[in-house]
mmCIF file of C-alpha atoms in Angstrom:
data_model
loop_
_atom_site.group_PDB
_atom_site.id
_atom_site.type_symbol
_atom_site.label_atom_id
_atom_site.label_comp_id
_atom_site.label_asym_id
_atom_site.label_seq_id
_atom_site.Cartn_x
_atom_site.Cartn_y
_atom_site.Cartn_z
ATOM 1 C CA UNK A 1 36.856 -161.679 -44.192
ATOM 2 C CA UNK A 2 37.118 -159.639 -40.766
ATOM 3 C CA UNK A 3 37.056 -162.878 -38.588
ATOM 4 C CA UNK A 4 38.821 -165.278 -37.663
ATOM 5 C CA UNK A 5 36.294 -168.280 -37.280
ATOM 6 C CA UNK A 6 36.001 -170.483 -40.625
ATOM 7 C CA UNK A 7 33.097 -170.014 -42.919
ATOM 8 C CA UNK A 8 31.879 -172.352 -45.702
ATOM 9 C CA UNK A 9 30.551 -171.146 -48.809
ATOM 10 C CA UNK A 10 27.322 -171.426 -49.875
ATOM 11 C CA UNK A 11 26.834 -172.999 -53.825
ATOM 12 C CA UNK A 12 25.939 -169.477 -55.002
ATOM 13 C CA UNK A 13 28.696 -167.909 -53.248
ATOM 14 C CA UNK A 14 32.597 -167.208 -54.116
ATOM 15 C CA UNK A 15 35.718 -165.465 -53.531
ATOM 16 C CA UNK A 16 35.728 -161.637 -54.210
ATOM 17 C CA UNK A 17 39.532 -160.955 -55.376
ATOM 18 C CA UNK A 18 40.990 -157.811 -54.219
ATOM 19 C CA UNK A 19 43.047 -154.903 -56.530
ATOM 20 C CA UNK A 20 45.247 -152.945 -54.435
ATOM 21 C CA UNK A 21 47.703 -150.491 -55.173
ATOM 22 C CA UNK A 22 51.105 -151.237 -54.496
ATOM 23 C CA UNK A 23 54.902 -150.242 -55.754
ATOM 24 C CA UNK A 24 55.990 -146.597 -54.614
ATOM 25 C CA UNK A 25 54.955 -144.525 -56.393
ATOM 26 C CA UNK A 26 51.320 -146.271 -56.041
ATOM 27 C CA UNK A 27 50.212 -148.007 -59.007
ATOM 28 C CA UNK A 28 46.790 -149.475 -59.396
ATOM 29 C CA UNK A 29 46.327 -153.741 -59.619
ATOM 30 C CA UNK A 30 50.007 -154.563 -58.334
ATOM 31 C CA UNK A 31 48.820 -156.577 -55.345
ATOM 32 C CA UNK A 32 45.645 -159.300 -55.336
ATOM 33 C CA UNK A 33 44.286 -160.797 -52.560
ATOM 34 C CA UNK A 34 41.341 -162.677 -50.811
ATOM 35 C CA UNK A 35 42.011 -161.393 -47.544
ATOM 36 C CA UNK A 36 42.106 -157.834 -46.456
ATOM 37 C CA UNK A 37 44.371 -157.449 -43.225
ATOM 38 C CA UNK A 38 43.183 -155.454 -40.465
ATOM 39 C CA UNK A 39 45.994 -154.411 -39.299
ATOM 40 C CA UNK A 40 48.382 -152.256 -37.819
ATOM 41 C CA UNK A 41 50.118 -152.137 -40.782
ATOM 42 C CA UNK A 42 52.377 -149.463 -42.669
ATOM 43 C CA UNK A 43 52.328 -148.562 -46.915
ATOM 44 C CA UNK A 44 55.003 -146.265 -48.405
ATOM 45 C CA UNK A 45 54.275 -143.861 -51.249
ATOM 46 C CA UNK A 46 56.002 -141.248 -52.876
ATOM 47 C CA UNK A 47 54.747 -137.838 -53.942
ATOM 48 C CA UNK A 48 55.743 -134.651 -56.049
ATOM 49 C CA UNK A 49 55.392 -131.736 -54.277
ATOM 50 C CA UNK A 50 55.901 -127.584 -55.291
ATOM 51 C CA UNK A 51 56.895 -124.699 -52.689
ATOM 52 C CA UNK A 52 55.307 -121.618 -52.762
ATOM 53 C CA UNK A 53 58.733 -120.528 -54.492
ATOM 54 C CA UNK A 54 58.345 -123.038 -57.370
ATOM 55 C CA UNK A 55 61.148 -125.694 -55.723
ATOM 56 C CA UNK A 56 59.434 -129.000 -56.556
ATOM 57 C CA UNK A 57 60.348 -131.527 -53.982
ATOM 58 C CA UNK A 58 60.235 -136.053 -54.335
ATOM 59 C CA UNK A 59 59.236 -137.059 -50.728
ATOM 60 C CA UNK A 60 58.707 -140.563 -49.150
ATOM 61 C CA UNK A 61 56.464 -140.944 -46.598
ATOM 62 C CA UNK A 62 55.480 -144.007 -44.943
ATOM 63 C CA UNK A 63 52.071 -144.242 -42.802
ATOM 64 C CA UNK A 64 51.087 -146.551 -40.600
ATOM 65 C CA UNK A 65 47.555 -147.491 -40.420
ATOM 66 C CA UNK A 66 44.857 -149.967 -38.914
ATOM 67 C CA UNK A 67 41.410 -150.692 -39.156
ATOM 68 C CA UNK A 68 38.823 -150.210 -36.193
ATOM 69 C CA UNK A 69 36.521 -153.404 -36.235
ATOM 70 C CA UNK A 70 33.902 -153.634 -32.840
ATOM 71 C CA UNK A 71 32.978 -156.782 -31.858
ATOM 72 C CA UNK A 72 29.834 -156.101 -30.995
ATOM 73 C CA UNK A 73 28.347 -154.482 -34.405
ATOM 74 C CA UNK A 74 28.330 -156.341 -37.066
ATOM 75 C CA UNK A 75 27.314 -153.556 -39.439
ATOM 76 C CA UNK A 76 30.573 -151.518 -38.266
ATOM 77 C CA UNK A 77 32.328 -154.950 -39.376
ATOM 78 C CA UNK A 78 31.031 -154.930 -43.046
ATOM 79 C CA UNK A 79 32.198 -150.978 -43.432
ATOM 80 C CA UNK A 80 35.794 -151.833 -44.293
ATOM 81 C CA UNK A 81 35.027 -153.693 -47.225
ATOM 82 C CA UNK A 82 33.144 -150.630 -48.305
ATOM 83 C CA UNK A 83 36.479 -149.053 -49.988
ATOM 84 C CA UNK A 84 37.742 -151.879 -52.358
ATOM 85 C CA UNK A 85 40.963 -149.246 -52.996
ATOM 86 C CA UNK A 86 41.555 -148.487 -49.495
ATOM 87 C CA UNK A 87 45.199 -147.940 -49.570
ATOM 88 C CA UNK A 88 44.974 -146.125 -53.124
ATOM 89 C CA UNK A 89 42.096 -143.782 -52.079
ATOM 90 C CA UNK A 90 44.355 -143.439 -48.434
ATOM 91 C CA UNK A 91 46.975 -142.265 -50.248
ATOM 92 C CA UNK A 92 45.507 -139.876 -52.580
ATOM 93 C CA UNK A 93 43.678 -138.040 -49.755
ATOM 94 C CA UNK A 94 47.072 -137.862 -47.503
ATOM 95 C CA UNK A 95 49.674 -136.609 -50.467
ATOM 96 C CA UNK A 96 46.439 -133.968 -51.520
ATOM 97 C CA UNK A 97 46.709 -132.368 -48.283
ATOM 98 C CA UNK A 98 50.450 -132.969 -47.998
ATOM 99 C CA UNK A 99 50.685 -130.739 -51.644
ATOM 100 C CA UNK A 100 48.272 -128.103 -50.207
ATOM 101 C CA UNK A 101 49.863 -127.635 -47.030
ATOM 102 C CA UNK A 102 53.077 -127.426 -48.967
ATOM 103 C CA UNK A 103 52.686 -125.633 -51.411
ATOM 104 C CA UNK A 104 51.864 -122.229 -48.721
ATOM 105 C CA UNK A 105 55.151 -122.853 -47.973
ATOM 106 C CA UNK A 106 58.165 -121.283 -48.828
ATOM 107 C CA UNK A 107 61.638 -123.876 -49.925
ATOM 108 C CA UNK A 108 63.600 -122.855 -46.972
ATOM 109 C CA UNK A 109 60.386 -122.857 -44.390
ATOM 110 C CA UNK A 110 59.406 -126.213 -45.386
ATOM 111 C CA UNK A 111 63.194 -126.768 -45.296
ATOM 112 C CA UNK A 112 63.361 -126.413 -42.130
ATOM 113 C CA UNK A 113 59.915 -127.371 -40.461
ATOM 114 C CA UNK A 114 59.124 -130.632 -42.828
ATOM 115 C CA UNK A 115 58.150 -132.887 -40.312
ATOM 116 C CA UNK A 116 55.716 -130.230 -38.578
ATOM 117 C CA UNK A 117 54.163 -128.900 -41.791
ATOM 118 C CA UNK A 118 53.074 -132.858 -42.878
ATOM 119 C CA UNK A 119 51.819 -134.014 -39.707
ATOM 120 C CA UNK A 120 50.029 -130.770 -39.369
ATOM 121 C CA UNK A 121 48.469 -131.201 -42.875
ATOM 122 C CA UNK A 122 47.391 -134.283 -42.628
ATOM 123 C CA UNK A 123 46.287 -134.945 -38.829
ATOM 124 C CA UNK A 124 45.455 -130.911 -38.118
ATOM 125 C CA UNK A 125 45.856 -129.252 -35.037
ATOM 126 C CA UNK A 126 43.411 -128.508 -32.007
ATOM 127 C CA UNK A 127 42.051 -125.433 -30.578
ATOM 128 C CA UNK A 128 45.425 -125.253 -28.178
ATOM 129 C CA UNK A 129 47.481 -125.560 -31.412
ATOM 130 C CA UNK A 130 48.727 -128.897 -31.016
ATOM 131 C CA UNK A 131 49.212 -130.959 -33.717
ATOM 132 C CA UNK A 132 46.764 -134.584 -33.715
ATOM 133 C CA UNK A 133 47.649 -138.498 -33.911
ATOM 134 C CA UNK A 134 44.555 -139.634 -35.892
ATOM 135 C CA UNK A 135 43.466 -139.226 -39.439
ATOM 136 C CA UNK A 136 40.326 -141.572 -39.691
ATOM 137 C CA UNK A 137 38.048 -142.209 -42.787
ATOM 138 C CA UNK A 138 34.615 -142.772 -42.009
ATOM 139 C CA UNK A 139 33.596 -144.640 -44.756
ATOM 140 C CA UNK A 140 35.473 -147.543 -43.975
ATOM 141 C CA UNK A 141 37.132 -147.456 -40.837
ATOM 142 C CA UNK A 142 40.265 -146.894 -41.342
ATOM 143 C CA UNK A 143 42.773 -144.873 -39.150
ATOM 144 C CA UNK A 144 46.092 -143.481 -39.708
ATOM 145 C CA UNK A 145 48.227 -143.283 -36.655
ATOM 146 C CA UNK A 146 51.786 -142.235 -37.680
ATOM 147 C CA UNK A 147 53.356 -140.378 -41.194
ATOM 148 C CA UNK A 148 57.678 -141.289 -40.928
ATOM 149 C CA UNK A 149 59.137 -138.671 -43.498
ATOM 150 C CA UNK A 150 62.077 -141.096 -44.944
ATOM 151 C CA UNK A 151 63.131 -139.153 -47.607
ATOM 152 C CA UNK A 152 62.981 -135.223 -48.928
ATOM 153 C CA UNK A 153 64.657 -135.201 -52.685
ATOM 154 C CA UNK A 154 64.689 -132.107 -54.632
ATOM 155 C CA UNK A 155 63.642 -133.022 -57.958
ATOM 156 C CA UNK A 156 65.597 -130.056 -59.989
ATOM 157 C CA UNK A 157 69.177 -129.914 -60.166
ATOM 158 C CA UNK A 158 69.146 -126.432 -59.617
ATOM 159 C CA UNK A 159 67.335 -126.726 -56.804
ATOM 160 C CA UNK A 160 69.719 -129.393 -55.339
ATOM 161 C CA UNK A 161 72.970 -127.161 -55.947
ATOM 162 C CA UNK A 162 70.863 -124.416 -54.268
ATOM 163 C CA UNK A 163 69.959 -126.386 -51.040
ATOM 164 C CA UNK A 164 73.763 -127.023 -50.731
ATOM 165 C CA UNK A 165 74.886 -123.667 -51.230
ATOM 166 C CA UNK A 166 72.336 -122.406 -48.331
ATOM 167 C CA UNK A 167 74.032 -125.233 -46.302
ATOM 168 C CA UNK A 168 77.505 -123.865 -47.165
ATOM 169 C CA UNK A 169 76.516 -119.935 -46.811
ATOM 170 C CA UNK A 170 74.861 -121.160 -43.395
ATOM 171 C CA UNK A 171 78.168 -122.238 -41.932
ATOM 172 C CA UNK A 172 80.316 -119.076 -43.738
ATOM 173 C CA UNK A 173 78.164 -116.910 -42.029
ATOM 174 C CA UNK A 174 78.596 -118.738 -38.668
ATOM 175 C CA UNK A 175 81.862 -118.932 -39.095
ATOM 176 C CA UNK A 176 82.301 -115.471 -39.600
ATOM 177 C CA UNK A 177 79.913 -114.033 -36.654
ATOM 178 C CA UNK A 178 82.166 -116.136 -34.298
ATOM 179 C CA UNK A 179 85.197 -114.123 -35.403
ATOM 180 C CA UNK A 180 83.381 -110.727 -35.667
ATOM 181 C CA UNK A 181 82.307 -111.742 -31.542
ATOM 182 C CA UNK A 182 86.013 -112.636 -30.821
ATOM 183 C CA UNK A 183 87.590 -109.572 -32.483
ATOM 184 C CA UNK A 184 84.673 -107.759 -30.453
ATOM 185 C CA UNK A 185 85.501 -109.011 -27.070
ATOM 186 C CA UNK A 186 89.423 -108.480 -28.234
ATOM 187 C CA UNK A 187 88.730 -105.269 -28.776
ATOM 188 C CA UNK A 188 86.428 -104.731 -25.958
ATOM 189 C CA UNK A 189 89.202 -105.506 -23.625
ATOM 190 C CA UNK A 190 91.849 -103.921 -24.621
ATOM 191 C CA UNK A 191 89.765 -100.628 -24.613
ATOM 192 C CA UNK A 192 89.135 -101.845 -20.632
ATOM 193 C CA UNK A 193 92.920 -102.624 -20.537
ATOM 194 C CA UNK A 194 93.765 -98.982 -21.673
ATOM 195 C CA UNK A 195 91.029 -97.580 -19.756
ATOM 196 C CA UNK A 196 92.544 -99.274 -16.413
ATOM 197 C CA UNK A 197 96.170 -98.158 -17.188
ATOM 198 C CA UNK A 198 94.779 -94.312 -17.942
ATOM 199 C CA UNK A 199 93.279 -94.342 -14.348
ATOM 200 C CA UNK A 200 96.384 -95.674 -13.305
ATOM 201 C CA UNK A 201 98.622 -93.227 -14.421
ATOM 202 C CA UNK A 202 96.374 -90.412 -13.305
ATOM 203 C CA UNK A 203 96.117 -92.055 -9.968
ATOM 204 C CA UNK A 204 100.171 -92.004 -10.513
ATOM 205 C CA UNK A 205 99.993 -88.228 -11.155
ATOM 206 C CA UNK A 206 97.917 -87.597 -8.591
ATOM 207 C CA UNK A 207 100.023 -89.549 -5.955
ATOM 208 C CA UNK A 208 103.327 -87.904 -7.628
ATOM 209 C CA UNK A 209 101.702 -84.349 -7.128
ATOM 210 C CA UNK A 210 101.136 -85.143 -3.378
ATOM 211 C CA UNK A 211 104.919 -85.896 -2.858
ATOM 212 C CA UNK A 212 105.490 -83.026 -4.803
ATOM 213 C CA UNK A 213 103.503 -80.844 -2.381
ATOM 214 C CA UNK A 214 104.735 -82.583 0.754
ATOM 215 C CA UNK A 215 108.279 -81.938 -0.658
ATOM 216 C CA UNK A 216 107.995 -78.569 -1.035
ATOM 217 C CA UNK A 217 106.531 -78.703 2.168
ATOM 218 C CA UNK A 218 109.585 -79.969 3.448
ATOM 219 C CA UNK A 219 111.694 -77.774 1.664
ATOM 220 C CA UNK A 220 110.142 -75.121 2.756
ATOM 221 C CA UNK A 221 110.334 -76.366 6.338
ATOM 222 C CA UNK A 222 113.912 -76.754 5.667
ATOM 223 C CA UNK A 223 114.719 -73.441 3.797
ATOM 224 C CA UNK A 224 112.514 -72.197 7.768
ATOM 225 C CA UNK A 225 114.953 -73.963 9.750
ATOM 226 C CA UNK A 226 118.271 -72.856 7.518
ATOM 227 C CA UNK A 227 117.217 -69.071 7.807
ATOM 228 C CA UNK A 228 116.702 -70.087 11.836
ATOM 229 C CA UNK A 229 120.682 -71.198 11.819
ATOM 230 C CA UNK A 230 119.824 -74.770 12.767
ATOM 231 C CA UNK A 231 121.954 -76.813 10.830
ATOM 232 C CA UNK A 232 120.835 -79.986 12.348
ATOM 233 C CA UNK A 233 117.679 -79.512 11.371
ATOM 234 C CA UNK A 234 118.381 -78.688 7.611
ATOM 235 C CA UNK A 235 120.073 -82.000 7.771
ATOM 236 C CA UNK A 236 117.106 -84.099 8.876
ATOM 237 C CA UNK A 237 115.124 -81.936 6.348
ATOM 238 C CA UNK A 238 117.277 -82.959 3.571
ATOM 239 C CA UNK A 239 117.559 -86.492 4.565
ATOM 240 C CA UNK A 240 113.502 -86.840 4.436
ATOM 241 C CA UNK A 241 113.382 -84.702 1.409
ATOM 242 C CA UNK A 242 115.695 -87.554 -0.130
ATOM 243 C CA UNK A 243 113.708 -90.660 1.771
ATOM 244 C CA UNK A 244 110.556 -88.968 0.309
ATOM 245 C CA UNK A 245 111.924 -88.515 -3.227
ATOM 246 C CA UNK A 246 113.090 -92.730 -2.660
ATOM 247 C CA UNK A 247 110.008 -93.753 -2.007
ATOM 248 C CA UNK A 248 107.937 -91.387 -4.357
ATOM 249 C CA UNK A 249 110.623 -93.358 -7.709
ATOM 250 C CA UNK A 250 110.268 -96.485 -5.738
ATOM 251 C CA UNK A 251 106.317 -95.789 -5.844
ATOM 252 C CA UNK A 252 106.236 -95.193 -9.608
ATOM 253 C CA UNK A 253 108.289 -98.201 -10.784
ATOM 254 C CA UNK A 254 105.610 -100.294 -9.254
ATOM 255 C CA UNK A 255 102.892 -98.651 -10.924
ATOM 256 C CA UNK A 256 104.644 -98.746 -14.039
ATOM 257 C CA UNK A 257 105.226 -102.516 -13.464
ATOM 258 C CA UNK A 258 101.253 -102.793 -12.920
ATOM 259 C CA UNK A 259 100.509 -100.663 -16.237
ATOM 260 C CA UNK A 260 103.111 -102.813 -18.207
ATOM 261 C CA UNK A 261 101.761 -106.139 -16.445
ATOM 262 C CA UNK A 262 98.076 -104.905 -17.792
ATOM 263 C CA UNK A 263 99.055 -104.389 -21.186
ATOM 264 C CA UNK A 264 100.920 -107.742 -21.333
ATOM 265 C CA UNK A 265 97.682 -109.570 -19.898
ATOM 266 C CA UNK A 266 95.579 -107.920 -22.594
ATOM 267 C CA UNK A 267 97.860 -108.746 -25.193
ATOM 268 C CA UNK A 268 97.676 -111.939 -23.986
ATOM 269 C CA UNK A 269 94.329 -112.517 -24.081
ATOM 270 C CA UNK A 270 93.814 -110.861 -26.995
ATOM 271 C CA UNK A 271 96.288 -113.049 -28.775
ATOM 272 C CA UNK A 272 94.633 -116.433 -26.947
ATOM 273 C CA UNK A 273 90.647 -115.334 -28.383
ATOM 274 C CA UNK A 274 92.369 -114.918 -31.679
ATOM 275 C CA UNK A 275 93.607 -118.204 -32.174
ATOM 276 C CA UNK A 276 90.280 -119.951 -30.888
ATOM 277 C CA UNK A 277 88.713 -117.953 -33.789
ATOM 278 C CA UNK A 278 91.288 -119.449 -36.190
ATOM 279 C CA UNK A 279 91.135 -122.865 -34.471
ATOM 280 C CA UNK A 280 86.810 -122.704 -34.666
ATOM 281 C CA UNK A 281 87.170 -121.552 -38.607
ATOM 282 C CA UNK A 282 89.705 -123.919 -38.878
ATOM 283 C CA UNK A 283 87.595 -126.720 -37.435
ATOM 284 C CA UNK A 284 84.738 -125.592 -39.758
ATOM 285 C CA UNK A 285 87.504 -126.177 -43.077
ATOM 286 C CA UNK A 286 88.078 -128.940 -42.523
ATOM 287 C CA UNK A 287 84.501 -130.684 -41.853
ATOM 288 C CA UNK A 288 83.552 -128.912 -45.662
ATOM 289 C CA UNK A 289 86.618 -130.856 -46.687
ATOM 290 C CA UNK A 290 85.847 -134.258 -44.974
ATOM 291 C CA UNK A 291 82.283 -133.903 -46.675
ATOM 292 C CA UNK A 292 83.544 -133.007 -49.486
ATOM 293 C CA UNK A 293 86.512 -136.045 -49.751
ATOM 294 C CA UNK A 294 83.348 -138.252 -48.574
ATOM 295 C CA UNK A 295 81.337 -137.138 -51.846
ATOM 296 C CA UNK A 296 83.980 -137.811 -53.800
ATOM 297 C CA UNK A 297 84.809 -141.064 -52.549
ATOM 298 C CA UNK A 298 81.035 -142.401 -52.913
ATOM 299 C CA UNK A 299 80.717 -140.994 -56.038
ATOM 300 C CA UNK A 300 83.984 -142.978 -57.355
ATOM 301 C CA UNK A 301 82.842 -146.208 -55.477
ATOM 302 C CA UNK A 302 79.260 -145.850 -57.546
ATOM 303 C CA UNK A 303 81.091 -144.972 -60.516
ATOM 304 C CA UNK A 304 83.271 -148.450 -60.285
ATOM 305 C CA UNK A 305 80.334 -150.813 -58.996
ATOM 306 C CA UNK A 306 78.347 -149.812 -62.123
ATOM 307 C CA UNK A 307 81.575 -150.143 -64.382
ATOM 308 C CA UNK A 308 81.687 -153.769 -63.029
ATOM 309 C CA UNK A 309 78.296 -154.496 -63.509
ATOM 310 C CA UNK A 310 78.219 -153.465 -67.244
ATOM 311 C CA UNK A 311 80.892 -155.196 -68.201
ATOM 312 C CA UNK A 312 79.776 -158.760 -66.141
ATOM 313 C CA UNK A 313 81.334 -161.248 -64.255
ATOM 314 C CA UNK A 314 81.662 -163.261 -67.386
ATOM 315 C CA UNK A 315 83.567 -160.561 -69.142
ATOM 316 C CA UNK A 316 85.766 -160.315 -66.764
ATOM 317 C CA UNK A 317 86.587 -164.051 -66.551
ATOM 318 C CA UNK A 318 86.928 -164.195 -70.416
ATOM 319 C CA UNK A 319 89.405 -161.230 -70.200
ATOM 320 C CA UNK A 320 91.432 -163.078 -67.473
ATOM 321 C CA UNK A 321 91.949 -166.561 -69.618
ATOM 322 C CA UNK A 322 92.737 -164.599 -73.018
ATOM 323 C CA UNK A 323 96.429 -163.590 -71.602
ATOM 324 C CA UNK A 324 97.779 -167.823 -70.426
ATOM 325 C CA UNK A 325 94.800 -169.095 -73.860
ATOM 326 C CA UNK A 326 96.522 -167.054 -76.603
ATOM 327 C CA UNK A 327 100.129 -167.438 -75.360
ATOM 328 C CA UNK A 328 99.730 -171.662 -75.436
ATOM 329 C CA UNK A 329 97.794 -171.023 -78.857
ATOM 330 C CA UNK A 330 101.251 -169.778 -79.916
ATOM 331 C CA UNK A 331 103.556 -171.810 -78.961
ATOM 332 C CA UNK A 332 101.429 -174.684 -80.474
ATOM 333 C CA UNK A 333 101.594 -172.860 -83.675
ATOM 334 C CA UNK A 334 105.406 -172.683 -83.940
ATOM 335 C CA UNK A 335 105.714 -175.880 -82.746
ATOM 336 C CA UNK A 336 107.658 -175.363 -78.945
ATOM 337 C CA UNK A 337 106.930 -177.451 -75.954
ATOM 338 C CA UNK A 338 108.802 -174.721 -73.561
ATOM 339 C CA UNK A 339 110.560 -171.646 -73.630
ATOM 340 C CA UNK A 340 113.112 -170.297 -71.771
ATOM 341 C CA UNK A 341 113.477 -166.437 -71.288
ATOM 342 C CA UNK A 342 116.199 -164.478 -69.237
ATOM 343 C CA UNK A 343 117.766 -160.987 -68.610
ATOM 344 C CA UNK A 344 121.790 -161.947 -69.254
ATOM 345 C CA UNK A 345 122.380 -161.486 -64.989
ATOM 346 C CA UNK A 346 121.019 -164.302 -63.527
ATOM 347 C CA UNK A 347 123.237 -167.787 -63.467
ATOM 348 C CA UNK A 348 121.341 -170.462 -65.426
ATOM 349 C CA UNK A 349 122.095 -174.655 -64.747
ATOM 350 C CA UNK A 350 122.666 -175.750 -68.435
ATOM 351 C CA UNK A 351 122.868 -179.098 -67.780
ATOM 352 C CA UNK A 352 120.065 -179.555 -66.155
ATOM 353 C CA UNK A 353 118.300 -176.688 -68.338
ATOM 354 C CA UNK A 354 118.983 -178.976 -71.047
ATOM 355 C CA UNK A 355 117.969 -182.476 -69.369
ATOM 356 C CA UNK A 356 113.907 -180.351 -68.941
ATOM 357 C CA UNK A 357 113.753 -178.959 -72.639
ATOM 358 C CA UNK A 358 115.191 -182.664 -74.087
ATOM 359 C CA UNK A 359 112.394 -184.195 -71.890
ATOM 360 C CA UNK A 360 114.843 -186.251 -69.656
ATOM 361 C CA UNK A 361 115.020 -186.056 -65.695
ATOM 362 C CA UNK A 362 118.857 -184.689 -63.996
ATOM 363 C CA UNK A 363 119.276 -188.319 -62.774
ATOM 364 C CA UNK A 364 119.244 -189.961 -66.474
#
């Protein structure tokens, strides 16, 4: 029924039981009911799926769905009961267009576009190219609003150990493009480091070549003066000859200081990109070894939860009472009440040892 008010039957008239599909995957006649449910509700199935590269693919999809009941028309009311398998023949329709759209697809597209590639399939796109919200059947009314992708299994092994190695190959190679980038800016700067301290030293030259020629200048002003007789004047000549030479070494140690500071910077910074490339691939090591350790670890835990549960909690309480059972069997069977066991070191009361096996108290 699609209302809510009550209704009595007429003497010709009874319940209509419904068949619907249920379990995932679907199976036919799991649930009955006299009611069907309007709605919004959700059903999970799971399909089978094949790339275009032959990678077959489990997925679990869960959509959520409602009917659309007017108030007004009452023949619009009586077209949802004119699907009896509404969820079955839902279902079918969705995963065919699901294994169409798929299988166009190639294992690492669908890989990485899953989510678009379904809702595109199933609720198709505009004439803008964006993707729709609504897959409604006509014959009975009902629309699906939402597909949640919970789960995307491979179903091969092979496949499965290839999915991981284009996980692994995916961070090698990104790994390894961030240290090709830092030995490429390494390099790139010391080539600008070198170029700098070749300008420098030319600019060096060049300054060094000017003293030169103002020297000889000089000297030649002085060697003027000398042939004049003036021997004050060769004096001052010499003296500037000598302040100029001063200044001109005085000159090039601080260029040389500001070549050697260059190259130290450089090497620096060459030495700093270097170890952020070994701290990044470092970084990178040890998350494949924390995921790794993390596998393992599940794997054990699974491995000991199903031990326990094939051998039983009753097992496991017999084999805990057949250590204290069988030792009191034996003593019974040689006849003992008590036993006394030590290693030779430890001091032992006699007396009142021998009061507890005769069966008396220390106080007798």
């Amino acid at each position: 029924m699609c209302i809510r008010d009550r209704v009595m039957l007429a003497p010709d008239e009874q319940f209509t039981v419904l068949s619907l599909p249920g379990d995932k995957p679907k199976r036919p006649g799991v649930i009955k009911s006299l009611s069907l449910m309007l709605g919004p509700d959700f059903m999970t199935d799971i399909i089978v799926v094949e790339t275009s590269d032959h990678a077959r693919l489990k997925l679990q999809l869960a959509y959520n769905w409602h009917f659309v009941v007017p108030d007004s028309d009452q023949q619009s009311k009586s077209k949802i009961f004119n699907v009896r398998d509404f969820t079955g023949d839902a279902c079918k329709a969705i995963a065919s267009r699901v294994r169409s759209a798929v299988a166009a697809e190639s294992f690492d597209n669908f890989h990485k576009y899953s989510a678009k590639i379904i809702r595109r399939s199933v609720f198709g796109e505009d004439q803008d190219g964006k993707i729709g919200n609504l897959f409604e059947f006509c014959a009975n009314n009902l629309v699906v609003t939402n597909i949640d992708i919970q789960s995307v299994e491979p179903v091969d092994e092979s496949t499965r150990d290839s999915l991981q190695k284009s996980v692994q190959l995916a961070i090698q190679i990104t790994t390894q493009s961030q240290e090709a980038r830092a030995r490429h800016d390494a390099h790139r700067e010391e080539e600008e480091a070198k170029g700098l301290l070749e300008r420098q030293r030319l600019v060096n030259e060049a300054e060094a070549e000017a003293s030169k020629k103002r020297l000889l200048e000089l000297r030649a002003d002085c060697n003027a003066v000398e042939s004049s007789g003036q021997a004050t004047a060769e004096a001052r000549a010499r003296a500037e000859a000598a302040q100029i030479e001063g200044e001109a070494e005085v000159k090039q140690a601080e260029l040389r200081a500001a070549a050697s500071r260059i190259a130290m910077e450089a090497k620096l910074e060459y030495a700093r990109l270097e170890r952020e490339a070994e701290a990044v691939h470092r970084k990178a090591m040890d998350a494949l070894e924390v995921d790794r350790a993390k596998q393992l670890s599940d794997i054990e835990t699974l491995k000991f939860k199903q031990t326990i549960a094939a051998i039983g909690p009753d097992t496991l309480v017999e084999m805990a009472k057949a250590g204290p059972e069988t030792q009191a069997k034996m003593l019974g069977g040689l006849g003992l009440q008590g036993y006394l066991v030590t290693d030779g070191k430890s001091p032992i009361n006699l007396l009142s040892t021998a009061h507890g096996l005769l069966g008396g108290s220390p106080n007798a």
